[in-house]
Amino acid sequence: MVGAFDYAPLIALFPLASFVIALAAGSYLPEKGGYVGIVATGGSLLLSLWAMLTVAGGGAYDRTLYTWVTGAGEETVSLTFGILIDPLSSMMLVIVSLIAMLVHMFSLGYMNDEGETGLPRYYAGLGLFTFSMLSFVFSDNLLMAFMFFELVGLCSFLLIGFWFREEAPPSGAKKAFLVTRFGDYFFLIGVVGILATFGTAQFAGEGSFPQLALEAIEGGETFFGFDAQTWITILGLLVLGGAIGKSAQFPLHTWLPDAMEGPTPVSALIHAATMVAAGVFLVARMFGFYALSPTALGIIAFTGGFTALFAATMGVVKDDIKQVLAYSTISQYGYMMLGLGVAGYVAATFHLMTHAFFKALLFLGAGAVIIGMHHEQDMWKMGGLKDEMPVTYYTFLAGSLALAGIFPFSGFWSKDEVVYDALIVGLEDPIMLAAYAMGLLAVFFTGFYTFRMVLLTFHGEPRSDHAEHPVALRWNTKVPLIVLGTLAVVAGFVNMVPVAELTGADVTYLSHWLDSGPEETAYSTYTTLAEEFGDVHHAELSPLIAGVVTLLFALAGVGTAVALYRGPDPERHTDRLGAAKTVLVSNYYQDEYQVWLAEGLTQRVARAADTFDQSVIDGVVNGTSSVSLLGSSRVRRLQSGVVTNYAALITTALVVLLVVFGVYGGWF
């Protein structure tokens, strides 16, 4: 009987087909290939939903489709391509395909209204981007995941730099490509290390590398002079380098704000469901491996907690609506990393899901505002759009309430669960309380910058001619906003931990879902591993207490923004920050530091190394060759080609030999 898994490869192949069609014939198709992309991603969504329903029935799919390199002996490695669909990947497939379809739909209004050239290239890029991410999500091994991880980066480079005739987009694309490549170098070394250590890159199943790593720790094995747990930590941190780069975590986050130079629908896809989500998904996919190392978990937690707070502080002073959302994305993925670091696997994947919906909504809502404002992005030139753009306003407000973590919107449930998990781990491990404190403080800043953005954009009096007479939106921009706005409201109901605590009702559906797959990728297995090997312990504390505290911080941030920016003519209150504002607007001078690091340090070291190489290394080699050349040039003179010379040399040599043997042999 034919089932959903038999058609699983088509989930990714549909967008790939749209890429080929748009690139080859987009100029001759309606909307330059936009409709083809909608149909293709719609097909992927239907198949993803079918696969999810099959998984819900107790099924799972882990099959090798193609063997690239076949190992001939026990010590060799076989490299394969295959598909793994379990609760985690099936959920992510639905998220990616849904948001990709809505982004294609929104693009019909956003891009075509600009009279753009090169639209077939744009829609082809969206198709290839979607194909890459879907293939990454259902990859059954780390090597295959790495390949599509890199293809995701290439697609982001092409789409961020879509307006290549301008100055800023190509610059932002190059920066995104180069910064994430730095992290990917470590990722590649980690992949090679895992293959060399365990002989496999499989995520799950019998003989997978997380299972072999567990057996190595239990067996007290050593690798390359390290005990098993230390070596696993090293490999995990190497792979984490790629995740930090793609998910824009400190210190490899600086590319993301510059990526806002690309089209806004591309920003929605990058931030919500593809490139930035890829890093967090990778850590979640490998969580059975990371759970074996307390050091790796601690680094993930502190990286996430610090990034959440660090990025949130920069969001409070931005005037460009897309820049605010960019720093919001960095901060929110920090929460997901924090959740994974404290073994809050469900909380992190929960926030990954809800964030995908409300962040895609906010970016597309920002795109709608930009359309209405004749492509103006400065919030201080907006205002008064609430009545002029009601669909955009109310859907954007729903996304903002979710982002700020206000009850009962989706972000409240997921972010609250992350912070709660950090707290109950911190109560057992005081060091982790610092990570919790950073996450909690970031809640206040999130509420502040989110509603500062809402008030400056939609409330008060219009502060420009464009704000007084915004452009009317088409249906293809409104429908995605309504769909995502609905999800921003209801998506959080899939895992209501505080309600379960208060009423005793079994309403933690996502927890059950993530525990229903294969045993080696089940949530309960991850929890057991983290407790036994990752040194993660949970204190007893009601989630209601933690939830109330988190909500109060969020409301305090929202209330501060309302107090400062509500009114017909808001003031630039951030100017009162003085030097602090300068530092925040300059993003803590991170770009300047990275330029200094590249030019002032790395480049000088490279030049010194080059000088040493040319003067010493090459000098020795060249000196040796000079001696050889000099000697050969002298010997070459003997080869004159004149027979009489050869006869004279032979005679002379014979006489010399006779004299030598005669003197030393006593002949004379």
XYZ file of C-alpha atoms in Angstrom:
668
model
C 0.000 0.000 0.000
C 1.342 3.418 -0.978
C 1.914 5.771 1.945
C 3.167 9.263 2.605
C 6.757 8.115 3.067
C 6.865 6.696 -0.454
C 6.523 10.254 -1.738
C 8.836 11.820 0.860
C 11.556 12.845 -1.649
C 8.975 14.919 -3.522
C 8.676 17.222 -0.511
C 12.019 18.709 -1.550
C 11.873 17.928 -5.267
C 8.743 20.054 -5.884
C 10.551 23.324 -5.004
C 13.579 22.133 -6.971
C 11.336 21.727 -10.012
C 9.998 25.259 -9.484
C 13.604 26.510 -9.432
C 14.327 24.882 -12.787
C 11.067 26.057 -14.376
C 11.383 29.643 -13.126
C 14.995 29.856 -14.232
C 14.390 28.329 -17.662
C 10.981 29.687 -18.588
C 9.994 32.222 -15.922
C 10.045 35.127 -18.382
C 7.202 33.495 -20.314
C 5.048 32.488 -17.315
C 2.365 34.486 -15.467
C 3.884 36.516 -12.620
C 7.328 35.466 -13.889
C 7.122 32.064 -12.230
C 5.569 33.158 -8.946
C 2.531 30.926 -9.349
C 4.761 27.950 -10.098
C 6.480 28.489 -6.765
C 3.152 28.666 -4.934
C 1.972 25.401 -6.491
C 5.287 23.667 -5.776
C 5.505 24.741 -2.128
C 1.810 23.987 -1.725
C 2.515 20.445 -2.913
C 5.386 20.209 -0.417
C 3.058 21.404 2.338
C 0.428 18.782 1.544
C 2.996 15.986 1.484
C 4.561 17.285 4.708
C 1.162 17.266 6.413
C 0.568 13.726 5.152
C 3.956 12.666 6.516
C 3.172 14.337 9.857
C -0.125 12.476 10.109
C 1.684 9.230 9.339
C 4.225 9.956 12.077
C 1.347 10.743 14.447
C 0.039 7.251 13.774
C 3.244 5.813 15.168
C 5.275 5.681 11.990
C 8.769 6.894 11.257
C 10.881 6.840 8.126
C 14.630 6.305 7.998
C 15.872 5.032 4.673
C 19.025 5.306 2.596
C 18.235 6.493 -0.920
C 21.681 6.614 -2.491
C 25.133 5.341 -1.590
C 27.793 7.807 -2.648
C 30.890 5.966 -1.410
C 30.855 2.301 -0.369
C 33.216 1.108 2.324
C 34.963 -2.201 1.573
C 36.081 -3.165 5.061
C 35.344 -2.696 8.724
C 37.573 0.378 9.038
C 36.174 2.215 5.993
C 33.273 4.652 5.902
C 30.217 4.513 3.649
C 28.839 7.905 2.613
C 25.131 7.930 1.844
C 22.120 10.135 1.195
C 18.917 9.282 2.975
C 15.741 10.592 4.579
C 14.832 10.663 8.273
C 11.277 11.719 9.103
C 10.386 11.590 12.782
C 8.313 13.951 14.968
C 10.972 16.696 14.951
C 11.676 16.697 11.217
C 8.025 16.256 10.201
C 7.061 19.299 12.281
C 9.842 21.337 10.701
C 8.909 20.222 7.181
C 5.410 21.613 7.685
C 6.773 24.898 9.057
C 9.247 25.409 6.201
C 6.851 24.505 3.400
C 3.987 26.593 4.848
C 6.073 29.727 5.297
C 7.744 29.263 1.909
C 4.328 29.076 0.254
C 3.131 32.227 2.039
C 6.358 34.053 1.152
C 5.877 33.144 -2.510
C 2.320 34.448 -2.318
C 3.334 37.677 -0.576
C 6.093 38.210 -3.144
C 3.499 38.513 -5.907
C 2.460 41.828 -4.409
C 5.718 43.005 -2.882
C 8.099 42.380 -5.764
C 5.827 42.891 -8.741
C 4.604 46.248 -7.459
C 8.133 47.547 -7.793
C 8.321 46.898 -11.530
C 11.321 44.698 -10.855
C 13.506 43.119 -13.496
C 15.006 39.711 -12.880
C 11.908 38.270 -11.216
C 12.438 34.779 -12.716
C 15.819 34.798 -10.973
C 14.112 35.838 -7.728
C 11.480 33.085 -7.812
C 14.086 30.550 -8.889
C 16.150 31.558 -5.852
C 13.171 31.085 -3.538
C 12.601 27.611 -5.001
C 16.220 26.569 -4.571
C 16.252 28.031 -1.047
C 13.178 26.023 -0.078
C 14.562 22.843 -1.644
C 17.829 23.268 0.262
C 16.171 23.770 3.641
C 13.688 20.924 3.213
C 16.512 18.589 2.192
C 18.549 19.722 5.190
C 15.619 19.058 7.527
C 15.025 15.464 6.444
C 18.707 14.526 6.014
C 19.431 11.292 7.855
C 23.147 11.898 8.345
C 25.494 14.722 9.259
C 27.437 14.808 5.985
C 24.274 15.191 3.919
C 23.054 17.838 6.354
C 26.351 19.712 5.963
C 26.021 19.779 2.176
C 22.526 21.238 2.231
C 23.547 23.504 5.127
C 26.081 25.022 2.727
C 23.556 25.228 -0.107
C 21.237 27.157 2.212
C 24.075 29.635 2.734
C 24.625 29.982 -1.015
C 20.920 30.659 -1.609
C 20.881 33.326 1.090
C 23.871 34.986 -0.606
C 22.030 35.041 -3.945
C 18.768 36.371 -2.514
C 20.200 38.936 -0.097
C 22.171 40.356 -3.009
C 19.228 40.216 -5.419
C 19.425 43.972 -6.035
C 23.044 43.620 -7.088
C 23.107 46.915 -8.999
C 22.888 48.810 -5.705
C 25.771 49.121 -3.261
C 24.396 47.793 0.025
C 22.742 44.455 -0.974
C 25.868 42.850 -2.494
C 27.870 44.021 0.528
C 25.341 42.464 2.919
C 25.308 39.251 0.889
C 29.092 38.957 0.970
C 29.168 39.631 4.693
C 26.547 36.960 5.364
C 28.443 34.486 3.215
C 31.859 35.157 4.756
C 30.819 35.315 8.420
C 28.809 32.102 8.224
C 31.657 30.421 6.301
C 33.920 31.074 9.271
C 31.619 29.012 11.460
C 31.231 26.385 8.762
C 34.985 25.696 8.743
C 34.614 24.360 12.267
C 31.474 22.473 11.262
C 33.358 20.717 8.450
C 36.193 19.717 10.774
C 33.590 18.380 13.191
C 31.957 16.294 10.451
C 35.315 14.815 9.457
C 36.130 14.184 13.115
C 32.847 12.342 13.719
C 33.349 10.220 10.609
C 36.936 9.428 11.601
C 35.956 8.614 15.176
C 32.779 6.610 14.756
C 32.862 5.583 11.090
C 29.339 6.875 10.534
C 27.437 10.140 10.316
C 23.942 8.696 10.822
C 21.726 10.677 13.198
C 19.555 7.785 14.360
C 19.131 4.040 14.196
C 21.396 1.141 15.017
C 25.036 2.168 14.837
C 24.385 5.933 14.686
C 27.130 8.205 15.992
C 25.151 9.411 19.065
C 24.613 5.776 20.058
C 28.277 4.883 19.488
C 29.311 7.947 21.498
C 27.174 6.770 24.410
C 28.698 3.299 24.227
C 32.186 4.823 24.117
C 31.561 6.775 27.334
C 30.090 3.747 29.081
C 33.009 1.617 27.894
C 35.641 4.099 29.049
C 37.184 4.384 25.589
C 39.748 6.969 24.550
C 40.170 8.759 21.217
C 43.395 10.440 20.102
C 44.580 10.661 23.702
C 41.293 12.052 25.069
C 38.698 10.263 27.151
C 35.432 9.683 25.307
C 33.427 12.471 26.946
C 36.143 15.083 26.361
C 36.493 14.074 22.716
C 32.718 14.185 22.236
C 32.751 17.694 23.711
C 35.409 18.790 21.216
C 33.507 17.346 18.257
C 30.220 18.824 19.459
C 31.708 22.297 19.843
C 33.224 22.123 16.353
C 29.820 21.380 14.850
C 28.338 24.072 17.077
C 30.516 26.619 15.258
C 28.401 26.149 12.145
C 25.186 26.417 14.141
C 26.334 29.647 15.805
C 27.134 31.164 12.410
C 23.886 30.223 10.702
C 21.674 31.065 13.682
C 23.469 34.403 14.165
C 24.621 33.816 17.723
C 27.357 35.835 19.393
C 30.012 36.430 18.122
C 28.984 35.398 14.570
C 25.742 37.397 14.523
C 26.948 40.559 12.782
C 25.896 39.420 9.315
C 22.179 39.296 10.061
C 21.335 43.035 10.336
C 23.152 43.696 7.040
C 21.126 40.924 5.411
C 18.098 43.232 5.704
C 19.256 44.846 2.441
C 17.579 42.016 0.565
C 13.856 41.939 -0.348
C 11.611 41.792 2.716
C 9.939 38.471 1.760
C 13.435 36.971 1.613
C 14.076 38.326 5.105
C 10.902 36.598 6.307
C 12.031 33.287 4.827
C 15.590 33.584 6.166
C 14.584 34.592 9.696
C 11.594 32.358 10.211
C 12.114 29.067 8.437
C 15.405 28.614 6.622
C 18.931 29.863 7.208
C 18.708 31.223 10.751
C 16.524 28.324 11.853
C 19.007 25.816 10.427
C 21.564 26.196 13.210
C 19.091 25.653 16.047
C 17.509 22.739 14.201
C 20.947 21.152 13.777
C 21.621 21.296 17.523
C 18.150 19.867 18.193
C 18.722 17.112 15.632
C 22.017 16.192 17.341
C 20.735 16.638 20.875
C 21.338 12.985 21.742
C 25.031 13.716 21.128
C 25.175 17.063 22.960
C 23.317 15.634 25.965
C 26.400 13.521 26.698
C 28.574 16.561 27.444
C 27.916 18.954 30.349
C 30.557 21.340 28.974
C 28.905 21.552 25.565
C 25.479 22.090 27.120
C 26.840 24.847 29.366
C 28.464 26.668 26.439
C 25.252 26.422 24.406
C 23.210 27.791 27.322
C 25.478 30.752 28.020
C 25.878 31.555 24.329
C 22.115 31.620 23.972
C 21.395 33.570 27.144
C 24.028 36.204 26.418
C 22.944 36.571 22.789
C 19.299 36.968 23.820
C 20.154 39.900 26.083
C 22.947 41.383 23.967
C 20.838 41.620 20.801
C 17.756 42.851 22.650
C 19.640 45.871 23.998
C 20.555 46.915 20.449
C 16.966 46.604 19.275
C 15.756 49.404 21.560
C 17.499 52.191 19.591
C 16.921 51.147 15.970
C 14.772 53.381 13.770
C 14.552 51.095 10.721
C 11.623 48.717 11.179
C 13.495 45.802 9.587
C 16.554 46.421 11.751
C 14.422 46.121 14.891
C 13.147 42.770 13.656
C 16.670 41.657 12.740
C 17.969 42.126 16.273
C 14.793 40.549 17.557
C 15.591 37.441 15.514
C 19.106 37.206 16.925
C 17.684 37.516 20.428
C 14.913 34.959 19.948
C 17.235 32.327 18.549
C 19.340 33.000 21.618
C 16.368 31.836 23.678
C 16.215 28.624 21.666
C 19.909 27.979 22.264
C 19.388 28.718 25.963
C 16.589 26.161 26.040
C 18.717 23.483 24.396
C 21.641 24.255 26.704
C 19.568 23.563 29.808
C 18.182 20.380 28.219
C 14.842 22.059 27.542
C 14.498 20.195 24.270
C 10.725 20.571 24.073
C 10.822 24.247 25.049
C 13.457 25.054 22.427
C 11.678 23.264 19.571
C 8.395 24.771 20.764
C 9.864 28.271 20.512
C 11.373 27.372 17.142
C 7.857 26.617 15.910
C 6.019 29.607 17.367
C 8.806 32.005 16.411
C 8.624 30.815 12.818
C 4.995 31.886 12.656
C 5.108 35.224 14.431
C 8.460 36.304 12.984
C 7.354 35.520 9.429
C 4.201 37.501 10.223
C 6.176 40.482 11.515
C 8.507 40.576 8.537
C 5.682 40.273 6.045
C 3.773 42.879 8.041
C 6.813 45.135 7.836
C 6.854 44.448 4.110
C 3.216 45.506 3.863
C 4.046 48.717 5.725
C 6.989 49.336 3.402
C 4.714 48.879 0.380
C 2.191 51.274 1.872
C 4.926 53.786 2.683
C 6.338 53.782 -0.854
C 9.332 51.726 0.372
C 10.188 53.902 3.332
C 11.565 51.948 6.329
C 12.269 54.692 8.891
C 9.660 54.413 11.653
C 9.993 58.111 12.476
C 8.470 58.869 9.065
C 5.474 56.628 9.722
C 2.706 56.930 12.319
C -1.062 56.911 11.999
C -1.194 53.728 9.886
C -3.539 51.934 12.281
C -6.716 53.180 10.604
C -5.294 53.267 7.085
C -4.020 49.674 7.115
C -6.291 47.757 9.527
C -5.478 44.216 8.326
C -1.770 44.899 8.579
C -2.149 46.573 11.969
C -4.163 43.888 13.727
C -2.116 41.000 12.358
C 1.131 42.847 13.139
C -0.189 43.523 16.650
C -0.865 39.801 17.114
C 2.704 39.023 16.072
C 4.057 41.731 18.366
C 2.127 40.419 21.360
C 3.499 36.951 20.608
C 7.051 38.289 20.304
C 6.763 40.239 23.545
C 5.491 37.122 25.322
C 2.093 38.474 26.365
C -0.581 36.031 27.521
C -2.208 34.171 25.772
C -0.335 34.648 22.486
C 1.968 31.907 21.214
C 5.266 33.479 22.248
C 4.146 33.592 25.875
C 3.838 29.827 26.113
C 7.063 28.937 24.322
C 9.396 31.637 25.652
C 8.012 31.166 29.160
C 8.828 27.464 28.958
C 12.413 28.218 27.897
C 12.923 30.651 30.775
C 11.255 28.233 33.199
C 13.574 25.395 32.180
C 16.575 27.692 32.633
C 15.358 28.626 36.119
C 14.767 25.106 37.431
C 18.188 24.028 36.175
C 19.757 27.171 37.632
C 18.284 26.466 41.053
C 20.267 23.207 41.097
C 23.340 24.687 39.399
C 23.934 28.309 40.526
C 26.187 29.005 37.535
C 23.197 28.470 35.270
C 21.273 31.125 37.183
C 23.346 33.691 35.265
C 22.023 32.311 31.977
C 18.485 32.462 33.382
C 18.998 36.058 34.562
C 20.154 37.131 31.097
C 17.139 35.486 29.499
C 14.757 37.079 32.002
C 16.222 40.565 31.577
C 15.970 40.196 27.812
C 12.213 39.688 28.253
C 11.908 43.288 29.440
C 13.883 44.689 26.502
C 11.887 42.554 24.075
C 8.602 43.985 25.298
C 10.055 47.493 25.104
C 11.497 47.464 21.578
C 8.540 45.514 20.203
C 5.931 48.034 21.306
C 8.156 50.988 20.570
C 8.055 49.648 17.016
C 4.261 49.209 17.056
C 3.610 52.676 18.474
C 5.987 54.519 16.152
C 4.664 52.697 13.097
C 0.920 52.580 13.609
C -0.087 55.032 16.346
C 0.023 58.791 16.724
C -0.280 61.221 13.849
C 1.202 60.638 10.391
C 4.720 62.066 10.270
C 5.122 62.148 6.483
C 3.044 62.511 3.321
C 3.396 58.810 2.581
C 1.991 57.952 6.017
C -1.081 60.090 5.320
C -1.820 58.318 2.036
C -0.407 54.780 2.108
C -0.668 52.491 -0.905
C -3.549 49.999 -0.776
C -2.568 46.351 -0.428
C -3.532 43.521 -2.749
C -5.085 40.226 -1.656
C -1.809 38.357 -2.034
C -0.265 40.439 0.739
C -3.264 40.216 3.057
C -3.883 36.460 2.958
C -0.434 35.475 4.308
C -0.810 38.039 7.097
C -4.194 36.634 8.135
C -2.953 33.017 8.113
C 0.165 33.822 10.122
C -1.736 36.174 12.415
C -4.084 33.333 13.322
C -1.159 31.016 14.023
C 0.516 33.685 16.174
C -2.570 33.561 18.393
C -3.282 29.827 18.578
C 0.032 28.002 17.984
C 1.017 28.259 21.635
C -1.886 26.105 22.725
C -0.043 22.934 21.681
C 2.035 22.912 24.884
C 0.516 24.799 27.815
C 2.711 23.749 30.735
C 1.297 26.286 33.252
C -2.269 25.226 32.437
C -1.316 21.575 32.926
C 0.137 22.483 36.333
C -2.905 24.523 37.348
C -5.714 22.265 36.148
C -4.119 18.853 35.867
C -5.305 18.641 32.266
C -3.057 16.883 29.791
C -2.460 19.830 27.451
C 1.253 19.353 26.754
C 0.586 17.939 23.284
C 3.965 18.864 21.829
C 5.807 17.037 24.603
C 3.893 13.865 23.784
C 4.472 14.425 20.074
C 8.245 14.734 20.455
C 8.251 11.622 22.631
C 6.314 9.497 20.159
C 9.053 8.823 17.614
C 11.907 6.302 17.586
C 13.335 5.655 21.028
C 16.769 7.086 20.191
C 15.262 10.468 19.158
C 12.517 10.612 21.799
C 12.304 13.532 24.223
C 12.313 11.228 27.259
C 15.522 9.582 26.056
C 17.192 12.983 25.664
C 16.083 13.969 29.156
C 17.544 10.778 30.632
C 20.866 11.264 28.822
C 21.125 14.896 29.948
C 20.509 13.930 33.563
C 22.899 10.956 33.570
C 25.745 12.264 31.428
C 25.105 15.999 30.917
C 24.910 16.753 34.645
C 21.554 18.520 34.214
C 19.252 18.438 37.225
C 15.887 20.102 37.724
C 14.609 21.714 40.895
C 10.999 21.447 41.976
C 9.218 24.714 41.176
C 5.760 25.473 39.894
C 5.781 26.808 36.310
C 3.037 29.204 37.398
C 5.488 31.157 39.558
C 8.070 31.398 36.802
C 5.378 32.250 34.261
C 4.035 35.132 36.334
C 7.528 36.571 36.816
C 8.275 36.365 33.092
C 4.943 37.939 32.194
C 5.520 40.804 34.636
C 8.891 41.552 33.022
C 7.270 41.514 29.581
C 4.456 43.822 30.704
C 6.979 46.162 32.316
C 8.779 46.478 28.984
C 5.531 47.054 27.098
C 4.352 49.560 29.701
C 7.598 51.519 29.507
C 7.287 51.743 25.722
C 3.665 52.899 25.986
C 4.558 55.516 28.573
C 7.322 56.949 26.418
C 5.983 56.663 22.870
C 2.213 56.834 23.067
C 0.836 60.127 21.878
C 0.307 62.110 18.702
C 3.910 63.325 18.488
C 6.356 60.931 20.195
C 9.773 62.157 21.213
C 13.120 60.549 20.538
C 13.584 59.393 24.110
C 16.560 57.232 23.221
C 18.542 60.443 22.678
C 18.599 60.798 26.456
C 20.823 57.745 26.655
C 23.712 59.902 25.477
C 26.918 57.941 24.986
C 25.077 54.690 25.662
C 22.898 55.322 22.614
C 25.980 55.913 20.483
C 27.373 52.574 21.595
C 24.077 50.789 20.935
C 23.499 52.434 17.546
C 27.052 51.426 16.636
C 26.221 47.851 17.707
C 28.902 47.894 20.403
C 31.428 48.594 17.615
C 31.448 44.945 16.663
C 31.934 45.647 12.971
C 34.858 47.924 13.744
C 36.336 45.251 15.997
C 35.989 42.594 13.326
C 37.599 44.877 10.736
C 40.479 45.521 13.150
C 40.749 41.798 13.834
C 40.904 41.084 10.101
C 43.133 43.957 9.004
C 45.061 44.900 12.130
C 45.793 41.411 13.420
C 44.973 38.598 11.023
C 46.316 40.363 7.949
C 49.562 41.304 9.732
C 50.055 37.758 10.934
C 49.401 36.530 7.404
C 51.938 38.970 5.957
C 54.543 37.952 8.549
C 53.912 34.306 7.748
C 54.213 35.051 4.031
C 57.524 36.874 4.589
C 58.865 33.943 6.631
C 57.681 31.540 3.963
C 59.356 33.439 1.135
C 62.595 34.365 2.906
C 63.239 31.273 5.031
C 61.280 28.331 3.657
C 61.549 29.315 0.009
C 65.090 30.606 0.668
C 66.279 27.172 1.782
C 64.569 25.459 -1.126
C 65.795 28.023 -3.637
C 69.344 27.871 -2.172
C 69.424 24.100 -2.551
C 68.262 24.361 -6.129
C 70.871 27.073 -6.840
C 73.692 24.774 -5.707
C 72.314 22.009 -7.861
C 71.968 24.301 -10.850
C 75.500 25.685 -10.411
C 77.028 22.237 -10.186
C 75.084 20.960 -13.146
C 76.089 23.964 -15.247
C 79.762 23.145 -14.602
C 79.384 19.441 -15.305
C 77.387 20.232 -18.427
C 80.518 21.767 -20.016
C 82.060 18.318 -20.125
C 79.329 17.199 -22.504
C 80.660 19.035 -25.575
C 79.853 16.359 -28.127
C 83.439 16.397 -29.493
C 84.892 12.845 -29.620
C 88.513 13.941 -29.321
C 87.703 15.756 -26.063
C 86.087 12.605 -24.643
C 89.200 10.576 -25.656
C 91.491 13.109 -23.985
C 89.380 13.036 -20.781
C 89.412 9.239 -20.676
C 93.181 9.151 -21.190
C 93.736 11.812 -18.520
C 91.486 9.987 -16.047
C 93.315 6.714 -16.695
C 96.689 8.348 -16.069
C 95.423 9.934 -12.833
C 94.103 6.588 -11.599
C 97.392 4.830 -12.370
C 99.338 7.506 -10.497
C 97.005 7.331 -7.476
C 97.084 3.540 -7.245
C 100.827 3.551 -7.872
C 101.567 5.994 -5.052
C 99.246 4.391 -2.477
C 99.694 0.845 -3.676
C 103.493 0.893 -3.514
C 104.022 0.465 -7.219
C 106.698 3.147 -7.298
